[in-house]
Short mmCIF file of C-alpha atoms in Angstrom, two decimals:
data_model
loop_
_atom_site.label_atom_id
_atom_site.label_comp_id
_atom_site.label_asym_id
_atom_site.label_seq_id
_atom_site.Cartn_x
_atom_site.Cartn_y
_atom_site.Cartn_z
CA TRP M 11 109.16 124.49 94.77
CA VAL M 12 112.32 123.33 95.67
CA ALA M 13 112.15 120.19 98.59
CA ALA M 14 112.45 121.21 101.86
CA ALA M 15 115.46 120.64 103.71
CA THR M 16 116.07 120.51 107.72
CA LEU M 17 116.80 124.45 108.58
CA ASN M 18 121.00 123.70 110.29
CA ILE M 19 120.46 124.37 114.14
CA ASP M 20 123.26 123.07 115.34
CA THR M 21 124.60 125.34 117.72
CA GLU M 22 122.59 125.22 121.33
CA ARG M 23 122.93 128.47 122.82
CA ILE M 24 121.40 127.96 126.27
CA SER M 25 120.91 124.68 127.58
CA ASN M 26 117.90 124.06 129.35
CA GLN M 27 116.65 120.28 130.75
CA ALA M 28 113.20 120.80 129.53
CA TYR M 29 114.55 119.57 125.67
CA THR M 30 117.37 118.43 123.90
CA LEU M 31 118.81 119.61 120.99
CA SER M 32 120.52 116.72 118.48
CA ALA M 33 121.06 116.44 114.70
CA ASP M 34 119.38 119.58 114.26
CA GLU M 35 115.76 118.71 115.79
CA ILE M 36 114.74 119.36 119.31
CA THR M 37 113.50 116.15 121.20
CA ILE M 38 110.75 117.64 124.17
CA ASN M 39 111.76 116.03 127.76
CA GLU M 40 109.04 117.71 129.22
CA THR M 41 105.74 117.61 128.84
CA GLY M 42 103.86 120.88 129.21
CA LEU M 43 103.01 124.50 127.37
CA TYR M 44 105.85 126.18 125.05
CA PHE M 45 106.45 128.87 122.92
CA ILE M 46 108.29 128.36 120.22
CA ARG M 47 109.53 131.33 117.75
CA ALA M 48 111.24 130.19 114.72
CA HIS M 49 113.33 132.76 112.52
CA LEU M 50 114.82 132.26 109.19
CA THR M 51 116.87 134.58 106.98
CA GLY M 52 117.36 133.70 103.46
CA ASN M 53 120.06 135.00 100.90
CA GLY M 54 119.90 134.29 96.96
CA ALA M 55 122.32 133.98 94.62
CA ALA M 56 123.06 137.12 92.38
CA GLY M 57 122.17 137.07 89.31
CA GLY M 58 119.95 133.85 90.27
CA GLY M 59 116.60 135.78 89.74
CA ASN M 60 113.86 136.74 92.56
CA ASN M 61 112.59 133.70 94.80
CA TYR M 62 110.52 133.23 97.85
CA SER M 63 111.54 131.47 100.77
CA TYR M 64 109.42 129.64 102.79
CA MET M 65 109.74 127.84 106.15
CA THR M 66 107.59 125.92 108.50
CA LEU M 67 107.76 124.18 111.82
CA GLN M 68 106.92 120.18 112.04
CA GLY M 69 106.33 117.84 114.64
CA GLN M 70 106.36 114.47 115.70
CA GLN M 71 104.45 112.82 118.27
CA ASN M 72 107.10 110.91 120.10
CA ILE M 73 110.89 109.29 118.97
CA ALA M 74 108.64 106.31 117.98
CA GLY M 75 105.99 108.39 115.64
CA GLY M 76 105.04 107.54 112.10
CA GLY M 77 107.08 110.76 110.68
CA PHE M 78 107.17 114.49 110.62
CA THR M 79 104.28 116.39 109.71
CA ASN M 80 104.00 120.15 109.35
CA VAL M 81 102.43 122.39 112.49
CA THR M 82 99.29 123.98 110.91
CA GLY M 83 99.58 127.91 111.04
CA ALA M 84 103.11 127.59 112.21
CA THR M 85 104.51 129.36 108.72
CA CYS M 86 106.48 132.12 107.56
CA SER M 87 107.51 132.85 104.07
CA ALA M 88 109.38 136.21 102.51
CA TRP M 89 110.46 137.22 99.27
CA VAL M 90 114.37 136.93 98.60
CA ARG M 91 115.23 139.83 95.72
CA ASN M 92 118.10 139.06 93.05
CA ASP M 93 120.67 142.17 93.73
CA ALA M 94 123.44 142.60 95.78
CA ASP M 95 121.76 143.10 99.43
CA SER M 96 119.50 139.83 98.43
CA ARG M 97 118.79 139.46 102.31
CA ASN M 98 115.38 138.76 103.85
CA SER M 99 113.77 137.31 107.24
CA CYS M 100 110.54 136.03 108.47
CA ALA M 101 109.47 134.81 111.71
CA MET M 102 106.75 132.76 113.15
CA SER M 103 105.59 132.50 116.34
CA TRP M 104 103.19 129.67 118.38
CA ILE M 105 102.33 128.17 121.91
CA ALA M 106 100.92 124.57 122.02
CA THR M 107 101.13 121.56 124.42
CA TYR M 108 103.76 119.52 124.01
CA ASN M 109 104.87 115.93 125.78
CA ASN M 110 108.21 114.10 126.52
CA SER M 111 109.65 113.07 123.91
CA ASP M 112 108.03 114.53 120.87
CA ILE M 113 110.33 116.21 118.80
CA ILE M 114 110.47 119.31 116.41
CA ARG M 115 112.41 120.49 114.02
CA LEU M 116 111.93 123.95 110.89
CA GLN M 117 112.01 122.91 107.21
CA HIS M 118 112.51 125.61 104.45
CA SER M 119 111.84 125.67 100.94
CA ALA M 120 111.79 128.03 98.07
CA ASN M 121 109.53 128.64 95.05
CA ASP M 122 112.01 128.12 91.94
CA THR M 123 114.14 125.18 91.53
CA SER M 124 116.53 127.10 89.25
CA VAL M 125 117.24 129.45 92.09
CA THR M 126 119.47 129.11 95.08
CA ILE M 127 118.21 130.55 98.40
CA THR M 128 120.71 129.91 101.47
CA THR M 129 120.20 130.52 104.62
CA VAL M 130 122.61 133.22 106.65
CA ALA M 131 124.62 132.38 109.76
CA ASN M 132 123.45 133.38 113.02
CA GLU M 133 120.62 135.09 111.76
CA SER M 134 118.29 131.59 111.49
CA GLY M 135 116.86 129.51 114.12
CA ILE M 136 114.45 128.43 117.14
CA GLN M 137 113.33 129.13 121.33
CA VAL M 138 111.81 126.77 122.82
CA ILE M 139 110.25 128.50 126.05
CA LYS M 140 108.32 126.19 128.82
CA LEU M 141 105.45 128.26 129.89
CA SER M 142 103.85 126.06 132.47
CA ASP M 143 103.50 122.63 133.18
CA THR M 144 100.39 120.16 132.22
CA GLY M 145 97.30 121.36 133.87
CA ALA M 146 98.63 124.64 135.66
CA ASP M 147 96.34 127.60 136.13
CA LEU M 148 97.84 129.51 132.84
CA ALA M 149 95.93 132.85 134.15
CA GLU M 150 99.67 132.61 136.84
CA LEU M 151 101.54 133.55 133.87
CA TYR M 152 100.10 136.99 133.92
CA GLN M 153 99.46 140.03 136.73
CA THR M 154 96.79 142.33 136.34
CA ASP M 155 96.84 146.01 137.99
CA GLU M 156 94.05 147.96 139.24
CA ILE M 157 92.63 148.55 135.42
CA GLY M 158 92.78 146.27 133.88
CA ARG M 159 95.95 145.82 132.05
CA ALA M 160 97.52 142.90 131.77
CA HIS M 161 100.97 141.77 132.07
CA VAL M 162 103.10 139.14 131.10
#
């Protein structure tokens, strides 16, 4: 496997007080329950062979934490072919409680050191959505109609 690199997420599309983006890392500013969705589009080098692209969400418990660790289950992978249209994408989602000063980032890698996979501009990124404050009744996120179907 190629050594993992931090995914470049330097363009903030929507500013929110619940988090801060800096140097490809997102610092959580408000403790609460968060929904995170990440997507990666990889592009293989022509003539370089087929490859397997992999992305994982990493977390650090706070700014003074002991480094980043992979978040179990928060991964996705895609097969990138060696041809004229070699793009392929993967996406993953994650719901977890984060505390003030926790930091998250995305890492991506490939399974073959002889093949280059690059991310595609404006086709990779992360969405961070605060669902509720810690201790909030999670039932408030749902509404049911008279026959019991849930609506988000």
